[in-house]
mmCIF file of C-alpha atoms in Angstrom:
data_model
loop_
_atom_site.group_PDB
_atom_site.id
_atom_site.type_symbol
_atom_site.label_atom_id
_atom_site.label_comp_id
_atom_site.label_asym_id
_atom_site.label_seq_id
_atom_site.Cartn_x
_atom_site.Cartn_y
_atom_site.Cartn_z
ATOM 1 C CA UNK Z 1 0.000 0.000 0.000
ATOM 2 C CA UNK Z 2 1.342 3.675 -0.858
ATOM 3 C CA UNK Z 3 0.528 6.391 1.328
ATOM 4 C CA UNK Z 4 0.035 9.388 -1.169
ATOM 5 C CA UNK Z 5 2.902 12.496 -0.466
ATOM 6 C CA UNK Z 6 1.385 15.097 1.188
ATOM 7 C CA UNK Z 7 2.592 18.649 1.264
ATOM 8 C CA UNK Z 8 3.156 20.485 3.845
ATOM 9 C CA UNK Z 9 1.976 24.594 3.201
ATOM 10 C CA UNK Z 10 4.405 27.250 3.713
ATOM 11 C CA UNK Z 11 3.408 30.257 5.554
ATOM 12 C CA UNK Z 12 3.675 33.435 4.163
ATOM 13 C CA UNK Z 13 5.820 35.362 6.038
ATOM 14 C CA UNK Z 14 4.197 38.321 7.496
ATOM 15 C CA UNK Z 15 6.990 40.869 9.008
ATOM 16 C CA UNK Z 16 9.255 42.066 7.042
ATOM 17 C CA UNK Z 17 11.985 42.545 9.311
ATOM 18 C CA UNK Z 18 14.774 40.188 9.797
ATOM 19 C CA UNK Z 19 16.318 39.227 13.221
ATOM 20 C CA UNK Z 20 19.896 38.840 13.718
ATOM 21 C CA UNK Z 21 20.172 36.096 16.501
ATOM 22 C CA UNK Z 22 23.672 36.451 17.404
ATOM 23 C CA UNK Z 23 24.063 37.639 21.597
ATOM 24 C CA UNK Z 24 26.732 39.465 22.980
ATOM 25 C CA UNK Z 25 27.150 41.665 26.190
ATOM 26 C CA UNK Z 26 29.293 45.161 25.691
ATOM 27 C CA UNK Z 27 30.008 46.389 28.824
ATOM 28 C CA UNK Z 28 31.172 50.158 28.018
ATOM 29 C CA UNK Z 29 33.303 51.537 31.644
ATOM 30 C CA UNK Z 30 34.338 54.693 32.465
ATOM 31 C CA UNK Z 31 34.436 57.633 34.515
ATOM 32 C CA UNK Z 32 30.796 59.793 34.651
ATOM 33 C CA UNK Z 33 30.199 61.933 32.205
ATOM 34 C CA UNK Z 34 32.674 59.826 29.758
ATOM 35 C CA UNK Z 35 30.585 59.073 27.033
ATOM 36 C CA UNK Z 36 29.387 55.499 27.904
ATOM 37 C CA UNK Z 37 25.538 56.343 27.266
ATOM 38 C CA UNK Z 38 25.762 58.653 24.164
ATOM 39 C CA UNK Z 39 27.782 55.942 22.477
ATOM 40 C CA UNK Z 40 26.051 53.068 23.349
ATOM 41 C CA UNK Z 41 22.168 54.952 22.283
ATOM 42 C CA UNK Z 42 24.141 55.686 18.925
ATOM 43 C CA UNK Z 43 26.021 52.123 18.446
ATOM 44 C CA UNK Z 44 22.097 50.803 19.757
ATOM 45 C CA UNK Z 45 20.265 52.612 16.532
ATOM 46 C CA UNK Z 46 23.382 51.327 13.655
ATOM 47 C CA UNK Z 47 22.557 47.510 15.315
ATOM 48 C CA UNK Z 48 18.868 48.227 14.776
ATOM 49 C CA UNK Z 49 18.772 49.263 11.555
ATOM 50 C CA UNK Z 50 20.840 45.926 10.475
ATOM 51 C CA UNK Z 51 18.097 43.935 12.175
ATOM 52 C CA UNK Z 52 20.448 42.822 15.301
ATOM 53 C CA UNK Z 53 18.016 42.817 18.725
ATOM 54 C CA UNK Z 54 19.443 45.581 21.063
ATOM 55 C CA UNK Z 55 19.075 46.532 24.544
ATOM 56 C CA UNK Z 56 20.904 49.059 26.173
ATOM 57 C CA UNK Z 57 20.951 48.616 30.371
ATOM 58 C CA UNK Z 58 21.264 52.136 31.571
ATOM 59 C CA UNK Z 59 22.710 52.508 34.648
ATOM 60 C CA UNK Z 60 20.254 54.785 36.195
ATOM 61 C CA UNK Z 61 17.217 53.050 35.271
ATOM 62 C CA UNK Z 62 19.073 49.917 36.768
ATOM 63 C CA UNK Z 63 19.813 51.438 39.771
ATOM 64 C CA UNK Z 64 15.637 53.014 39.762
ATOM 65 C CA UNK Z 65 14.431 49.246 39.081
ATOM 66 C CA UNK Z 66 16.319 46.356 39.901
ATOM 67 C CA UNK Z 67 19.099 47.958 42.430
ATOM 68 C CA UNK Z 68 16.996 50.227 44.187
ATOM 69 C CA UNK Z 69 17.719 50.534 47.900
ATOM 70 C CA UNK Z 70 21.393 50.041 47.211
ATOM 71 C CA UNK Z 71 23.883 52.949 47.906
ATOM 72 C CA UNK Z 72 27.649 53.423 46.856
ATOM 73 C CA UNK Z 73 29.586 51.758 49.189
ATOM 74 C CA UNK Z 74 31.936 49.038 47.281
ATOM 75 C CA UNK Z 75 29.838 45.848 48.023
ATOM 76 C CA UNK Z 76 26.345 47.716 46.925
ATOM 77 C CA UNK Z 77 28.572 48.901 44.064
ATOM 78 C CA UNK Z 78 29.378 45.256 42.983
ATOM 79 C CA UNK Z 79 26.281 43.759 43.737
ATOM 80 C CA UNK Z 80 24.560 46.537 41.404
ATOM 81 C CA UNK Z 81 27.387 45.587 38.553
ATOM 82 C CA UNK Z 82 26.524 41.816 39.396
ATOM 83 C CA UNK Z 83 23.060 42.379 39.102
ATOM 84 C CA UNK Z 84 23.398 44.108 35.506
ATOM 85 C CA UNK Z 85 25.450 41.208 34.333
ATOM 86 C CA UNK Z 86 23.442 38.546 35.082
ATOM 87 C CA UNK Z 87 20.618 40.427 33.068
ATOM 88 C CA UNK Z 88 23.374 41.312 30.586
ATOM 89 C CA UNK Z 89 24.091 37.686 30.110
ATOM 90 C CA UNK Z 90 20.668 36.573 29.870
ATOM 91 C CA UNK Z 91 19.923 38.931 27.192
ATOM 92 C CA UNK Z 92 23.017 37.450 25.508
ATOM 93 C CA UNK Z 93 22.524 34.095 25.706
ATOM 94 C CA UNK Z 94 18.904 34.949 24.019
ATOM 95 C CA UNK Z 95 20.157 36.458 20.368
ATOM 96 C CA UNK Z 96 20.427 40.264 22.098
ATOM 97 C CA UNK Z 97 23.074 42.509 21.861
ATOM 98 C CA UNK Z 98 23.046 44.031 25.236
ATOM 99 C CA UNK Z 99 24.922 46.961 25.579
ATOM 100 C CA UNK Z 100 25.752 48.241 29.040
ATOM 101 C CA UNK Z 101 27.364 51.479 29.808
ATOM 102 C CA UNK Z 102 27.828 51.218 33.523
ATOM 103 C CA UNK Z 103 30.878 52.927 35.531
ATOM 104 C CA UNK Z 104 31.612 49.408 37.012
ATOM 105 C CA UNK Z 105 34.807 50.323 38.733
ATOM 106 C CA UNK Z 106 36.104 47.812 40.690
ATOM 107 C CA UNK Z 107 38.031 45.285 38.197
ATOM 108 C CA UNK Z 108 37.095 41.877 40.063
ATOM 109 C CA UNK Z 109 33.372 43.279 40.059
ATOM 110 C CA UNK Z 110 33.924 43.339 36.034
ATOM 111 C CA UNK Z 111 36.482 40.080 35.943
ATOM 112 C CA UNK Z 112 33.109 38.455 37.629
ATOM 113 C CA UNK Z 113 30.631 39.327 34.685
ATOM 114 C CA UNK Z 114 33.295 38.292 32.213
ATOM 115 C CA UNK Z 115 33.790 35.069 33.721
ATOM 116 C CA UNK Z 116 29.725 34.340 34.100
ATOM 117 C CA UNK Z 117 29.831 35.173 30.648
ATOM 118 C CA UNK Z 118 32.189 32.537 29.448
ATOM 119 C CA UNK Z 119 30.604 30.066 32.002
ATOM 120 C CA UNK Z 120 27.609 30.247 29.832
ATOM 121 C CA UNK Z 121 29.506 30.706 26.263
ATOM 122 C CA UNK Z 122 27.582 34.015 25.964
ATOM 123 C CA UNK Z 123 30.021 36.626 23.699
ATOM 124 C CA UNK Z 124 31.711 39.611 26.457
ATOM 125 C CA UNK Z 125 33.626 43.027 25.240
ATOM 126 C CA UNK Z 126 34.785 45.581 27.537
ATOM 127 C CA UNK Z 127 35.237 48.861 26.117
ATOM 128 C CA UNK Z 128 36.826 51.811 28.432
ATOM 129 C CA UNK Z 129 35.767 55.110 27.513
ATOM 130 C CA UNK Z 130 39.021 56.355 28.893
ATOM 131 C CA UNK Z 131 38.145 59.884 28.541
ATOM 132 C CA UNK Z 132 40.262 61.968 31.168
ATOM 133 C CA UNK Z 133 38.720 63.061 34.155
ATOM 134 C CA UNK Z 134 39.541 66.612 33.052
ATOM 135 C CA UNK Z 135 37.340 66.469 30.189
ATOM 136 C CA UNK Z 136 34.535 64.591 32.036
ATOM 137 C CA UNK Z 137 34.231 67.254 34.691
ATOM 138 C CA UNK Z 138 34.070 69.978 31.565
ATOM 139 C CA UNK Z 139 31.157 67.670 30.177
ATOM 140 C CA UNK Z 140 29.558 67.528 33.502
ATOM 141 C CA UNK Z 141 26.244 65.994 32.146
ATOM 142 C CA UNK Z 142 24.545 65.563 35.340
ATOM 143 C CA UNK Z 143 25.894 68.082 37.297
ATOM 144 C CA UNK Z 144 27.514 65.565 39.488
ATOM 145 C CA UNK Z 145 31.286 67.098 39.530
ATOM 146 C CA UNK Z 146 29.603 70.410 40.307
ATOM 147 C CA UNK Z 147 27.615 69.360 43.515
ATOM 148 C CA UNK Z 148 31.334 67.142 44.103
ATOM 149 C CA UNK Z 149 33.474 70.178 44.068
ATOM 150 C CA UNK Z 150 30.584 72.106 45.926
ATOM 151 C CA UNK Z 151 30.712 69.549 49.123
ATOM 152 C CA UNK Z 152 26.938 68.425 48.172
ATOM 153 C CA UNK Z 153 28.811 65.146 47.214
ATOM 154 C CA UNK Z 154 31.385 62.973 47.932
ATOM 155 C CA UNK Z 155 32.187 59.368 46.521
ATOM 156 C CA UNK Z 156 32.379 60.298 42.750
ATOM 157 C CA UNK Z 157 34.107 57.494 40.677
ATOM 158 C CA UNK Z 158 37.133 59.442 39.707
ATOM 159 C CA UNK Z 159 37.704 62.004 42.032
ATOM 160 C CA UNK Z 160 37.444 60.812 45.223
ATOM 161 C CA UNK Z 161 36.624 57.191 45.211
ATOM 162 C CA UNK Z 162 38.344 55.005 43.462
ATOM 163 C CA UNK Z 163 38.401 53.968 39.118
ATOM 164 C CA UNK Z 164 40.103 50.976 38.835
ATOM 165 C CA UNK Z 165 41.171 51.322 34.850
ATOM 166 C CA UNK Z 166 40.676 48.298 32.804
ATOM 167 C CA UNK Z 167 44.410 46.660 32.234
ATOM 168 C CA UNK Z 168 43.332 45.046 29.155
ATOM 169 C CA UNK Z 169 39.640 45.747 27.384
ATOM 170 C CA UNK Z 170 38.974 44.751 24.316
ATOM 171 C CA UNK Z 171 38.937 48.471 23.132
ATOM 172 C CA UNK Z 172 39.933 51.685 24.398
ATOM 173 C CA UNK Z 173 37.924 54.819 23.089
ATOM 174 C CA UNK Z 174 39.409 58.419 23.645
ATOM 175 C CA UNK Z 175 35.765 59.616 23.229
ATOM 176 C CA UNK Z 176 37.453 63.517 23.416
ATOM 177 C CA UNK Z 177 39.374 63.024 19.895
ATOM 178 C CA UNK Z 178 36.268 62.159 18.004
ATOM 179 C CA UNK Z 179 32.974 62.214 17.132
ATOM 180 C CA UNK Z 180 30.081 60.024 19.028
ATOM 181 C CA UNK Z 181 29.216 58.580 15.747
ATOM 182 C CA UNK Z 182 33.082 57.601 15.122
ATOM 183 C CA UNK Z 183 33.031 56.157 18.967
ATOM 184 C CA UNK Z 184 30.498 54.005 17.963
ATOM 185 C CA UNK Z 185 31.748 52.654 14.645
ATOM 186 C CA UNK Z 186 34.882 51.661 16.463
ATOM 187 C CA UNK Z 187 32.849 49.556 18.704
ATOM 188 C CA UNK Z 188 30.688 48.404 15.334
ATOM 189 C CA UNK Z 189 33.850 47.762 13.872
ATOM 190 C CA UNK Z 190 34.842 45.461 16.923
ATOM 191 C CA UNK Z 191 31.704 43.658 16.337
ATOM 192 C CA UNK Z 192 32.034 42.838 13.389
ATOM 193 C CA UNK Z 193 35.757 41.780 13.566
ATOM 194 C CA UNK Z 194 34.487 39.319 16.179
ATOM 195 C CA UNK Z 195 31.653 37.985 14.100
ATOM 196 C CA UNK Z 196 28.970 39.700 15.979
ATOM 197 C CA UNK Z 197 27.384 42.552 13.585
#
């Protein structure tokens, strides 16, 4: 007895956009006020508009959300980084390209988020914004070397607690010698050297 062939019908496909699936966490560090969040919104829009899947994990909304109730001492400090890249890695792991520009300070805090990276085989860059303090306190986005200087605050990354600077990222960015669009396509161009964009 034959049993006749039957077809199976293909579905029309109804979006017209086109995922990239590929994961990968880039953590961008620096001082405040380096550059970390302008670069990362910019590198965010080139990823979407080659159909990659891109989340950027701003610190402050981090800090509003998921680490609320933590302050600035060192261990809240790594517990908030620790928090961000566990949902970092998640992302990751799940075809996004999370991109994280988060002071992170402390090197073990960021050696730890590598290393749960590779546990999981999820793709990790570190990029330092090594912009000089100078310049960041010029930039002064949120006011925050102001109020420093002022005595309204102490504790700023930089000036009087401690930046531990990356021995060995995967990029360095002097965001003061060039554009935020060229900051970004050298962290595209890292990408896509690594097989990621």
């Amino acid at each position: 007895m034959t049993v006749p062939a039957t077809t199976v019908p293909t579905v029309p496909s109804t979006s017209e956009e086109t995922h990239v699936t590929t994961g990968a966490t880039v953590w961008l560090t620096g001082l405040p006020s380096a550059g970390k969040t302008t670069i990362a919104y910019e590198l965010a829009d080139r990823l979407r508009a080659e159909g990659h899947l891109v989340e950027v994990l701003d610190g402050d909304e981090i800090r509003e959300f998921i680490s609320a109730g933590l302050g600035f001492s060192r261990e809240d400090r790594h517990t908030n980084v620790q928090r961000i890249g566990f949902v970092a890695e998640l992302l990751a792991r799940n075809g996004v390209k999370a991109l994280v520009p988060v002071i992170a300070p402390y090197a073990d805090s960021r050696e730890a988020v590598r290393k749960r990276h590779q546990e999981n085989g999820s793709a990790y860059l570190e990029v330092h914004v090594a912009t000089p303090v100078e310049v960041c306190s010029e930039r002064d986005v949120k006011g925050l070397y102001a109020k420093q200087a002022a005595g309204e605050l102490s504790g700023l990354t930089g000036v009087d607690d401690p930046y531990e600077e990356p021995e060995s990222p995967d990029l360095r960015i002097e965001s003061q010698h060039q554009t935020v669009r060229e900051s970004a396509a050298v962290v595209h161009a890292l990408l896509t050297e690594r097989g990621l964009a």
